[in-house]
Coordinates of C-alpha atoms and ligand atoms in Angstrom, one line a residue:
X205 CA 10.9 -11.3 26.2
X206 CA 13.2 -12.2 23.6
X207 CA 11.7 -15.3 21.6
X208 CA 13.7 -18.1 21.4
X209 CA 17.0 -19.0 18.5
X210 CA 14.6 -18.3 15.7
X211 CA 16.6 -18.2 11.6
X212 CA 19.5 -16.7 12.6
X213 CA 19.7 -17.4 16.4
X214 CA 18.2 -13.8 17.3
X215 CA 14.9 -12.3 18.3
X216 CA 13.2 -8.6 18.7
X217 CA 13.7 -7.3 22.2
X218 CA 9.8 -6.4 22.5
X219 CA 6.9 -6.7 20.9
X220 CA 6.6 -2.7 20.0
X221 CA 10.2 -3.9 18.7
X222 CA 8.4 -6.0 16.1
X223 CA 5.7 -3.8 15.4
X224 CA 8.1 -0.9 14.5
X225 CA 10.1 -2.8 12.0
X226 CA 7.3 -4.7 10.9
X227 CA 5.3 -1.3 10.0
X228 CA 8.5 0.1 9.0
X229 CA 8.9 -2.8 6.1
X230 CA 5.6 -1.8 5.3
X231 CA 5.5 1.7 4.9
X232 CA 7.8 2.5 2.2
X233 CA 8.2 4.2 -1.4
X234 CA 5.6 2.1 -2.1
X235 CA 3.0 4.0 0.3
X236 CA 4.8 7.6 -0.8
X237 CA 6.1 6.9 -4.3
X238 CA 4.1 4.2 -5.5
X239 CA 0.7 4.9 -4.4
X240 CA 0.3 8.4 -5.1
X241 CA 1.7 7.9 -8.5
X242 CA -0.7 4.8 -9.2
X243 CA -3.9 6.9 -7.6
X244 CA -2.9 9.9 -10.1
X245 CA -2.7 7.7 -13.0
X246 CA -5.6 5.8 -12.4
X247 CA -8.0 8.6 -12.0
X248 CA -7.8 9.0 -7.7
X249 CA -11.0 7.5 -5.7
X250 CA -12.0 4.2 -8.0
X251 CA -8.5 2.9 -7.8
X252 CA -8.4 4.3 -4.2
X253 CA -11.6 2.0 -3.4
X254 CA -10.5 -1.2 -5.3
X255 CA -6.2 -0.8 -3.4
X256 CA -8.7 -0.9 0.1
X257 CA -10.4 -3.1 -1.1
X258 CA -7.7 -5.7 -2.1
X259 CA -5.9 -4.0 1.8
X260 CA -8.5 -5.7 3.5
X261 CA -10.1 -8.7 2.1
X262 CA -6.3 -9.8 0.7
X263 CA -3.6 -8.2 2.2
X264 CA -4.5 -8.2 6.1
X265 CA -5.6 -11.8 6.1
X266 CA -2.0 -12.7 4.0
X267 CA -0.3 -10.1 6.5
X268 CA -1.5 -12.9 9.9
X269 CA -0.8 -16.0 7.1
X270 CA 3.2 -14.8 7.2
X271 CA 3.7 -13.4 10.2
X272 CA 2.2 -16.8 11.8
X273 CA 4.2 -19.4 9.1
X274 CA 7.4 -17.2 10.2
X275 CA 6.5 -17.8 13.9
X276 CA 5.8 -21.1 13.7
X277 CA 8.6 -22.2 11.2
X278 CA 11.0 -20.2 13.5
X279 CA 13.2 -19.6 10.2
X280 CA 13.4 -18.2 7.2
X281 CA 10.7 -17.4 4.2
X282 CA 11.9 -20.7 2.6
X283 CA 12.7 -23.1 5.9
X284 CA 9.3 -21.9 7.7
X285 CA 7.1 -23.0 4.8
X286 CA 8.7 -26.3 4.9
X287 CA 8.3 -26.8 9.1
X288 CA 4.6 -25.7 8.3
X289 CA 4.1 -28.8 5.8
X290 CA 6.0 -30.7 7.6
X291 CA 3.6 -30.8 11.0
X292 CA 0.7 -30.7 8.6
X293 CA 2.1 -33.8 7.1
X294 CA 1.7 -32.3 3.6
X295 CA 4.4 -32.3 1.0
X296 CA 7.0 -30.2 2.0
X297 CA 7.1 -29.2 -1.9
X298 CA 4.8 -25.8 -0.4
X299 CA 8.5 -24.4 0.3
X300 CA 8.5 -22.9 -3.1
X301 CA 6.2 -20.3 -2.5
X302 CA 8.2 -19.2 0.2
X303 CA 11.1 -19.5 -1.8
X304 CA 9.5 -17.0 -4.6
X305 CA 9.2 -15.1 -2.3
X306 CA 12.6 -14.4 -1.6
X307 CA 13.4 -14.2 -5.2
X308 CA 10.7 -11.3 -4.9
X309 CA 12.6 -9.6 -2.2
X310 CA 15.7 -10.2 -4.1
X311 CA 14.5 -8.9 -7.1
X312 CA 12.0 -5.7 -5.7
X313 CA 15.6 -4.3 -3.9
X314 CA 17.3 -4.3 -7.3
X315 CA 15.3 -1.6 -8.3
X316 CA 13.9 -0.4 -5.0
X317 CA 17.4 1.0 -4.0
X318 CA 17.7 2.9 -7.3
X319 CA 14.6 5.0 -6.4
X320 CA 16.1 5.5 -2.6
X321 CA 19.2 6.8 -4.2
X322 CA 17.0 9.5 -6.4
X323 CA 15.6 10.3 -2.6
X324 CA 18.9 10.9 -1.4
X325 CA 19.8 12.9 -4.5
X326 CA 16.9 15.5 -3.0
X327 CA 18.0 15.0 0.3
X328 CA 21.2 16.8 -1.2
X329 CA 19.9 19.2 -3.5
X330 CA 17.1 20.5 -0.2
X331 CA 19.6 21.0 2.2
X332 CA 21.9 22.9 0.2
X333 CA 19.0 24.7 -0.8
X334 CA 18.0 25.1 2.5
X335 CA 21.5 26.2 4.1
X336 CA 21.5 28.8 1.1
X337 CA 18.2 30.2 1.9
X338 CA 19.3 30.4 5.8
X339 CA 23.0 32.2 4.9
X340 CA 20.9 34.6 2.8
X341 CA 18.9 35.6 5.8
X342 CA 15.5 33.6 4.6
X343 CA 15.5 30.1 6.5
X344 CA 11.6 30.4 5.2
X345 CA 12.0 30.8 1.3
X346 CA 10.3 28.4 -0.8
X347 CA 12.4 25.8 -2.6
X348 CA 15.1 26.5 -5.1
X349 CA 13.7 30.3 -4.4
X350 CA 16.5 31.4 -7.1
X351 CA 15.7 29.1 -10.3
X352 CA 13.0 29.2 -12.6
X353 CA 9.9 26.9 -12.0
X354 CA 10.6 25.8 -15.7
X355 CA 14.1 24.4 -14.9
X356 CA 13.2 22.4 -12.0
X357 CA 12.1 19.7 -13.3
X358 CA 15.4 19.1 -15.0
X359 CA 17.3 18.2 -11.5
X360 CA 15.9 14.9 -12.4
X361 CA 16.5 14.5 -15.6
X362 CA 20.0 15.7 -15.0
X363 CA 20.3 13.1 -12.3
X364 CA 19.2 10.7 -14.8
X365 CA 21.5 12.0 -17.5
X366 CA 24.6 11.7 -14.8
X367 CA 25.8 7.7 -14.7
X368 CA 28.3 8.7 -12.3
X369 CA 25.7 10.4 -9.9
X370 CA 23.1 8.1 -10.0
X371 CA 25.0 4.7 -9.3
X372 CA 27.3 6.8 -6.5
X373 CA 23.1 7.1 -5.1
X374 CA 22.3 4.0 -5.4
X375 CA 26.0 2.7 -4.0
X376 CA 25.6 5.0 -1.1
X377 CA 22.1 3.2 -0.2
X378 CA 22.7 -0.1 -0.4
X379 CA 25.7 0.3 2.1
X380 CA 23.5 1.7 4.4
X381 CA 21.1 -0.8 3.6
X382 CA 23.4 -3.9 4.2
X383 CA 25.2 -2.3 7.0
X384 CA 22.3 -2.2 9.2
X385 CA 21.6 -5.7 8.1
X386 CA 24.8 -6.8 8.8
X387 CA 24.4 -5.3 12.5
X388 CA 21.9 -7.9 13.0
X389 CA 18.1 -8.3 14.3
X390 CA 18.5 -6.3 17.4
X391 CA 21.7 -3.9 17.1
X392 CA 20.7 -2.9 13.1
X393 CA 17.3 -3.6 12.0
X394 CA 15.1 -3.1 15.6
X395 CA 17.5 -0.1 16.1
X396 CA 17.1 1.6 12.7
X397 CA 13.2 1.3 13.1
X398 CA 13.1 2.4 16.7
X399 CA 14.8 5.5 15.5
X400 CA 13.2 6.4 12.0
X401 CA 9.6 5.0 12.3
X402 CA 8.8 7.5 15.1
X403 CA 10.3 10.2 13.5
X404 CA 8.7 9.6 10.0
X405 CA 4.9 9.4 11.7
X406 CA 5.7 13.1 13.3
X407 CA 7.2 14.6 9.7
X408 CA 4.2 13.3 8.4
X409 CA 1.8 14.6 10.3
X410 CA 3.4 17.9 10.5
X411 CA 3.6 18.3 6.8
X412 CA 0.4 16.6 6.2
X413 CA -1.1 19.6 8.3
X414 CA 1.2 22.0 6.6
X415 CA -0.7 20.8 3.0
X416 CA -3.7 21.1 4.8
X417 CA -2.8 24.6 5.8
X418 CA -1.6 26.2 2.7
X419 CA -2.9 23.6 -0.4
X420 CA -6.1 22.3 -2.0
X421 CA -7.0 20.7 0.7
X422 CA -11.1 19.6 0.0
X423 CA -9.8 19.4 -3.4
X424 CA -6.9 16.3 -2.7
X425 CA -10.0 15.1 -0.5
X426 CA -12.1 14.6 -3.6
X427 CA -10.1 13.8 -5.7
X428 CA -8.9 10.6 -3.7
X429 CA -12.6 9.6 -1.7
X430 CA -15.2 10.4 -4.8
X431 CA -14.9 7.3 -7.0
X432 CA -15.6 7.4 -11.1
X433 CA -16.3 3.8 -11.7
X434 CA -15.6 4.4 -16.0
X435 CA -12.2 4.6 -14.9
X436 CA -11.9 1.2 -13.7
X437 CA -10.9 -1.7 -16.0
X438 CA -9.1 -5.1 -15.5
X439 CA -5.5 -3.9 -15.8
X440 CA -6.4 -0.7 -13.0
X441 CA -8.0 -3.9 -10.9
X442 CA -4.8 -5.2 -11.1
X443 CA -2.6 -2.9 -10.9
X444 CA -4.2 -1.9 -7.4
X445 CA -4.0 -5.5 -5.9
X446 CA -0.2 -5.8 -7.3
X447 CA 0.2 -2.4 -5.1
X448 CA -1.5 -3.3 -2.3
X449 CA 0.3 -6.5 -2.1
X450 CA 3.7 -4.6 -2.3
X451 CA 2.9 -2.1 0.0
X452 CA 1.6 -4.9 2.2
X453 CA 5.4 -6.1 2.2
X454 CA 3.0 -9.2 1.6
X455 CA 4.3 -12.5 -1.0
X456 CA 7.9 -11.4 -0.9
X457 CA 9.5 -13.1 2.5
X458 CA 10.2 -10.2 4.8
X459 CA 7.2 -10.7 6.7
X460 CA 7.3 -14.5 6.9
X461 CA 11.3 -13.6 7.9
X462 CA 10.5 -11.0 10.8
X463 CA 7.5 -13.4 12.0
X464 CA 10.5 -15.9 12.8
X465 CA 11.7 -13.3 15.6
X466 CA 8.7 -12.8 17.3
X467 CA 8.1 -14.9 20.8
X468 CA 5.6 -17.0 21.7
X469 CA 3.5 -14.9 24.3
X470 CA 3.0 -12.2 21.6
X471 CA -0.7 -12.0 20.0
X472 CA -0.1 -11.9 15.9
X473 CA -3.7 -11.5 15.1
X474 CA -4.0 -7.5 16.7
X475 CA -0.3 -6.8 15.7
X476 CA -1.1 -8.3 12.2
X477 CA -3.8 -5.7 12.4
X478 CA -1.6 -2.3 13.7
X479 CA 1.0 -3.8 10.3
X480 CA -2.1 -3.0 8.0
X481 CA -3.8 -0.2 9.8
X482 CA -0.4 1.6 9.7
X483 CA 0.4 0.8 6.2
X484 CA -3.2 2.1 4.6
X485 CA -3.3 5.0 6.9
X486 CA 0.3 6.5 5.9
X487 CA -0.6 5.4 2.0
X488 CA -3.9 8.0 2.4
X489 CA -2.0 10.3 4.3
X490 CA 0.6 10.5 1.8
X491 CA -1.8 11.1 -0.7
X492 CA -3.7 14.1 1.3
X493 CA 0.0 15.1 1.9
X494 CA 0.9 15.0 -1.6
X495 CA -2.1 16.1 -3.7
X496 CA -3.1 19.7 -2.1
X497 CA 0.2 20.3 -2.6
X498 CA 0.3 19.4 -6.8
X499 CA -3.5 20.9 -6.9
X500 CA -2.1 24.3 -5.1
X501 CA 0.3 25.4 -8.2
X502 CA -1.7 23.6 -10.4
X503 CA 0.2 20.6 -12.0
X504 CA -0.6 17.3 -13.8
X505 CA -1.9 14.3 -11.0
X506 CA -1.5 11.8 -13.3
X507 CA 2.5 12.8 -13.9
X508 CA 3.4 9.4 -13.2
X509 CA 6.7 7.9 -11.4
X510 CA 7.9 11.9 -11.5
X511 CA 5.4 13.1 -9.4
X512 CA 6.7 13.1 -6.4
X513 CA 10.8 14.3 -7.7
X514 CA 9.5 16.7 -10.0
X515 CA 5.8 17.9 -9.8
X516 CA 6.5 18.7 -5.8
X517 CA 10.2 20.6 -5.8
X518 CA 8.1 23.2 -8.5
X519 CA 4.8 22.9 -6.0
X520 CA 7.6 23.7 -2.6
X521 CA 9.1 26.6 -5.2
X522 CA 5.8 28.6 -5.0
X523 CA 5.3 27.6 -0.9
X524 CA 5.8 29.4 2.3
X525 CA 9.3 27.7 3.7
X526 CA 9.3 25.4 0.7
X527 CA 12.7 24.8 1.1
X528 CA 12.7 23.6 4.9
X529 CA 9.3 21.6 4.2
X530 CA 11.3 20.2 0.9
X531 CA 14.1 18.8 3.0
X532 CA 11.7 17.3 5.4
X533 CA 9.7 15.7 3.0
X534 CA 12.5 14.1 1.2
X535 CA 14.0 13.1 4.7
X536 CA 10.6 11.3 5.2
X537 CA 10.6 9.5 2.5
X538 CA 14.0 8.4 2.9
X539 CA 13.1 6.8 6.6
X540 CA 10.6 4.6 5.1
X541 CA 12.5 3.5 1.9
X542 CA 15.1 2.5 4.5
X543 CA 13.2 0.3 6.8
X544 CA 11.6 -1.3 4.1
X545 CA 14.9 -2.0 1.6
X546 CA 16.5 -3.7 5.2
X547 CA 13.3 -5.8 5.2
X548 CA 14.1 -7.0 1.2
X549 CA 17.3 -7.7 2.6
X550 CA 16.7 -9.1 5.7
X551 CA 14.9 -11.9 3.8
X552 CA 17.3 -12.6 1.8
X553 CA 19.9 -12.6 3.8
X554 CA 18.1 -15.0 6.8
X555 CA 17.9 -17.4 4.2
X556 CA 20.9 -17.7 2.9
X557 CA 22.8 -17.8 6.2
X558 CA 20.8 -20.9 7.1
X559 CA 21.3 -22.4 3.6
X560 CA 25.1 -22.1 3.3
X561 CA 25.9 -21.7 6.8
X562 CA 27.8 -18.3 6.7
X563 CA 28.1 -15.2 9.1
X564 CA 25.4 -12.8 9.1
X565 CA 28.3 -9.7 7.6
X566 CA 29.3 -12.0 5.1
X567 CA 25.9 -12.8 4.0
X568 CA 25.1 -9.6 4.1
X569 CA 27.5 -7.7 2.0
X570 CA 27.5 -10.7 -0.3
X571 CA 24.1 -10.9 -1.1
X572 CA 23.6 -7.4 -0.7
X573 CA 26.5 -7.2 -3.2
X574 CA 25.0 -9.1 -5.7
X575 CA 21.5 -7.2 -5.4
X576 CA 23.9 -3.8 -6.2
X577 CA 25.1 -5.2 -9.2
X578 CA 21.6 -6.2 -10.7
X579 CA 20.8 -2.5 -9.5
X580 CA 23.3 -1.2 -11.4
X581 CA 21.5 -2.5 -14.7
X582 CA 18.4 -0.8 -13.6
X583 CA 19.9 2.2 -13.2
X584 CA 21.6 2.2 -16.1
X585 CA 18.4 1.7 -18.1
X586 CA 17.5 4.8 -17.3
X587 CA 20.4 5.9 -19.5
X588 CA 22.6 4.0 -22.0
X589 CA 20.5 1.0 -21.9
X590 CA 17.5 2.5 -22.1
X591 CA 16.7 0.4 -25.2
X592 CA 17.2 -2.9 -23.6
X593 CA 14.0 -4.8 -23.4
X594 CA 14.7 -8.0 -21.4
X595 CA 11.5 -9.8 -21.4
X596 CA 11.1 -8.3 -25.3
X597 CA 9.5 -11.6 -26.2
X598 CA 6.9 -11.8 -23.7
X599 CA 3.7 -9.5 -24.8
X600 CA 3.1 -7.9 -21.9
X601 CA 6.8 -7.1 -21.3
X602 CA 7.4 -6.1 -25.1
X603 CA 7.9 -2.1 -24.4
X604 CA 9.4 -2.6 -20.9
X605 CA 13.2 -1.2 -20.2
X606 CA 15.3 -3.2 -17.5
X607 CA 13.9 -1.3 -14.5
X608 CA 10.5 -1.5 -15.9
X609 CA 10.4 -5.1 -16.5
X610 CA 11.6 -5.9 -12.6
X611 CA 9.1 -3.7 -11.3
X612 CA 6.2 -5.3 -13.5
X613 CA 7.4 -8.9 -13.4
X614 CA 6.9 -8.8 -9.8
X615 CA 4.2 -6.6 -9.3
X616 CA 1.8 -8.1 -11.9
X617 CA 3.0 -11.8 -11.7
X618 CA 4.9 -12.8 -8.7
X619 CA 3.4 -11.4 -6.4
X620 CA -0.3 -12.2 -7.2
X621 CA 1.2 -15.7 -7.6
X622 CA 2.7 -15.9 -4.4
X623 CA 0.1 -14.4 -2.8
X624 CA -2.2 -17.0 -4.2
X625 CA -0.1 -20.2 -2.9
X626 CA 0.5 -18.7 0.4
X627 CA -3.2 -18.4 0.5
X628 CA -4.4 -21.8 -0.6
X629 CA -1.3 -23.5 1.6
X630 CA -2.8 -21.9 4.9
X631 CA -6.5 -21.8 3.9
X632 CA -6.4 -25.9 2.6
X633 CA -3.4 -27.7 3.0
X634 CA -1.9 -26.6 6.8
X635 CA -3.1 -28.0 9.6
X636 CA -6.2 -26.1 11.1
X637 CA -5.0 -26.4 14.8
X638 CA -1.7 -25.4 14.7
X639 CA -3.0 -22.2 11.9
X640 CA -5.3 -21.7 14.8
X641 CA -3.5 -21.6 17.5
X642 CA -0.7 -19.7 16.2
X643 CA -2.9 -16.8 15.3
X644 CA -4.7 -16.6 18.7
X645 CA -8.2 -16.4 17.2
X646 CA -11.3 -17.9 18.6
X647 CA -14.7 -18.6 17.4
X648 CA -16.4 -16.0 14.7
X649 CA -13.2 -14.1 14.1
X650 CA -11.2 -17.3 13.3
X651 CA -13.7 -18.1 11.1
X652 CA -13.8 -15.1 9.2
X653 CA -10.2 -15.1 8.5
X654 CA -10.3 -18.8 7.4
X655 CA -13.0 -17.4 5.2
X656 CA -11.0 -14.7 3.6
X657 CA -7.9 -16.4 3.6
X658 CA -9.0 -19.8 2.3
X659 CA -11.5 -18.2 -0.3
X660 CA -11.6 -15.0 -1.1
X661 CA -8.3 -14.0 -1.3
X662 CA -7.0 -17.0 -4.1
X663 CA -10.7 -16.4 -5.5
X664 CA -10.0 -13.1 -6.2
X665 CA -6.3 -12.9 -7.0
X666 CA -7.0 -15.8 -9.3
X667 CA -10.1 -13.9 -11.2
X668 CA -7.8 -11.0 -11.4
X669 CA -4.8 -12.6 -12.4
X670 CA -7.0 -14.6 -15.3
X671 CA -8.9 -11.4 -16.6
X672 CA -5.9 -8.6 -16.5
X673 CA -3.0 -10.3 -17.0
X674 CA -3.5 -13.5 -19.1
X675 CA -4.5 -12.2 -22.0
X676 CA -1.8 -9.4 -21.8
X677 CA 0.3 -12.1 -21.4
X678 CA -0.2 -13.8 -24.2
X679 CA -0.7 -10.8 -26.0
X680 CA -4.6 -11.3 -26.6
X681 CA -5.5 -7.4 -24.3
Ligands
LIG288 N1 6.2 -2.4 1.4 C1 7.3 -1.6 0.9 C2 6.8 -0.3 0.4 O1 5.6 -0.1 0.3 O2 7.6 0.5 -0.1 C3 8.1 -2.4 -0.2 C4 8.4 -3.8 0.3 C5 9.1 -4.0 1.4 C6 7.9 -4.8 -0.5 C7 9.4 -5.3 1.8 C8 8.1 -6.1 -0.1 C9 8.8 -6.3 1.1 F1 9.1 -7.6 1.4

């Protein structure tokens, strides 16, 4: 059953409704993009062990904290906090958090949409690739069968070199992006995730297998499970909580939003689970989709942010029906940055209808508006204003470009801050029964969330926090 008029007057039409779009915010460029990238800079199975780790001692207790504020606050990120402190008779000053986390949303998108327009930039280049292969009588060619391995690289930095190109990307996402939103709970986002979540899980699995198949398979296995502690250090610490907390969708107001559409009669404390499950699973995946791949043709793990754009088009070059497994691949990864950008928005969005009153389309292109104009300055520092160091005078931010800068800000501050609040509000300052009842737990189990989220999670973000970031801060690493 529908639940009843939660922020914007709507509600998900089941509870495998929510689940989808829940797990769809979740699983994103941050499980595909993100995480691979991350586990190949870091050195693979340390950082792998720390980001599960932070998964479940952090981001699954924080995952049922949100989802259950949402439900109970019946609003937005912003208004639910608020109802919470309200009927725990606490000051209703908590909002704040859930209003940081909105500006996290906000300010994730700006960037987040940039990265889904270099997606749909491969979704262009694979299937012309792949209609070129078929007209020349080889549907099962490897990718960009006619170039030179050296030169394929460059599509990026061609894309990157092209202002016109890249913004048209990232202009072409966002309205997708917004016009979904703009459809509303039922008709655009439960829709868009009914469709894409079921067919991202099958592309994954089928070219998971095909890695399997034809890659370094016990290599990628390795490389990801067998942990070398002298890789760890604060900073990689961090850096895998900041992750797992994005990939979570956790601290930035999408879960706390799509908690506000979920009825009454449905359990959060399993569902909360299937959100993290999913999430972790398709992160690992993607990495023993990704990495037999890079270890078949032999290239660099730790290539950073380019791994996936330009180590994999050179690794599908040298594979059997590289250029259909390509497309597929790039396809898959544009699912899942799409269900998650509509959750940035979403959250966004929800609040500011309630705060000024408008329509959901006018919030939505407005707000979504303004997001593609911010975007437009991280794109453009990876061009002309490449030199632009916006947070120059903090330490930690002194070598960081536009794009850089957004990305970090949130990932190393705001969200572990967030995160933090959220977890001290609902560990100490809400009230125990309603917490309790509104997460459907009983005896040991609600006590070992309480545990987790009223100590160990602001324990640990807060020992993090202190040891990686301060001193970077400040400028004392
Ligand atoms: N979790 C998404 C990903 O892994 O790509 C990103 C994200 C979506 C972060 C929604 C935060 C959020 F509220």
């Amino acid at each position: 059953m529908a639940g009843p008029a939660a922020p914007t007057g709507e509600g998900w039409s089941s509870r495998t409704a929510f689940i989808l779009a829940a797990v769809g915010a979740a699983v994103g460029l941050g499980n595909i993009w993100r995480f691979p990238t991350l586990a190949g800079e870091n050195g693979g199975g340390a950082f792998v062990l720390v980001y599960i780790s932070c998964i479940i001692l952090i981001g699954l207790p924080m995952v049922l904290s949100e989802v259950l504020i949402g439900r109970h606050g019946r609003s937005d990120a912003f208004h639910s906090v608020v109802k919470v402190a309200e009927d725990s008779n606490v000051s209703k000053n908590w909002g704040i958090f859930g209003g940081i986390g909105i500006l996290n949303a906000f300010l994730i998108l700006t960037f987040y949409s940039v990265v889904a327009g270099w997606v749909m930039y491969y979704v262009g280049v694979m299937s012309v690739d792949l209609v070129g292969a078929i007209f020349s009588g080889d549907p099962f060619a490897g990718a960009l069968a006619s170039e030179n391995p050296e030169t394929i690289p460059s599509r990026m930095t061609d894309l990157f070199g092209n202002i016109p190109l890249l913004l048209g990307m990232h202009t072409l996402f966002m309205v997708v992006s917004i016009w979904i939103v703009a459809r509303g709970v039922t008709d655009g986002i439960e829709k868009a995730a009914t469709y894409l979540m079921p067919t991202f899980f099958v592309l994954l699995v089928l070219i998971t297998l095909y890695g399997a198949f034809t890659g370094e398979f016990a290599k990628a296995l390795s490389f990801l499970f067998t942990p070398d502690f002298s890789k760890l250090s604060p900073a990689v610490v961090n850096d895998a909580l900041g992750q797992a907390l994005f990939s979570m969708s956790v601290a930035s107001a999408a879960l706390i939003t799509y908690g506000g559409y979920v009825s009454r009669e449905t359990n959060l404390a399993p569902t909360a689970g299937m959100i993290a499950f999913a999430d972790t699973g398709v992160a690992l995946l993607a990495g023993l989709m990704i990495f037999p791949i890079v270890f078949a043709v032999g290239l660099d793990v730790a290539a950073g942010p380019t791994l996936v754009f330009q180590s994999l088009p050179i690794a599908f070059h040298n594979m059997p029906a590289g250029s259909l497994v390509g497309l597929l691949f790039f396809v898959l990864i544009f699912f899942a940055a799409l269900t998650s950008s509509i959750s940035l928005l979403e959250g966004v969005v929800a609040w500011a209808m309630r705060r000024f009153e408008w329509g959901r389309g006018f919030t939505a292109w407005l707000v979504g508006g303004v997001i593609f104009l911010i975007g437009i300055a991280c794109a453009l520092s990876l061009n002309v204003w490449s030199d632009i160091r916006p947070l120059g005078f903090i330490p930690l931010f002194e070598d960081k470009n536009i794009f850089d800068a957004i990305d970090d800000l949130v990932s190393k501050i705001l969200l572990p801050v967030t995160a933090f609040l959220t977890a001290v509000f609902i560990g100490w300052r809400a009230d125990k029964k309603l917490v309790k009842e509104e997460t459907g737990l009983e005896g040991a189990m609600f006590g070992l969330w309480r545990f987790l989220i009223a100590w160990l999670a602001p324990l640990a973000v807060a020992m993090i926090f202190v040891f990686a970031v301060f001193p970077n801060l400040i400028g004392q690493g």
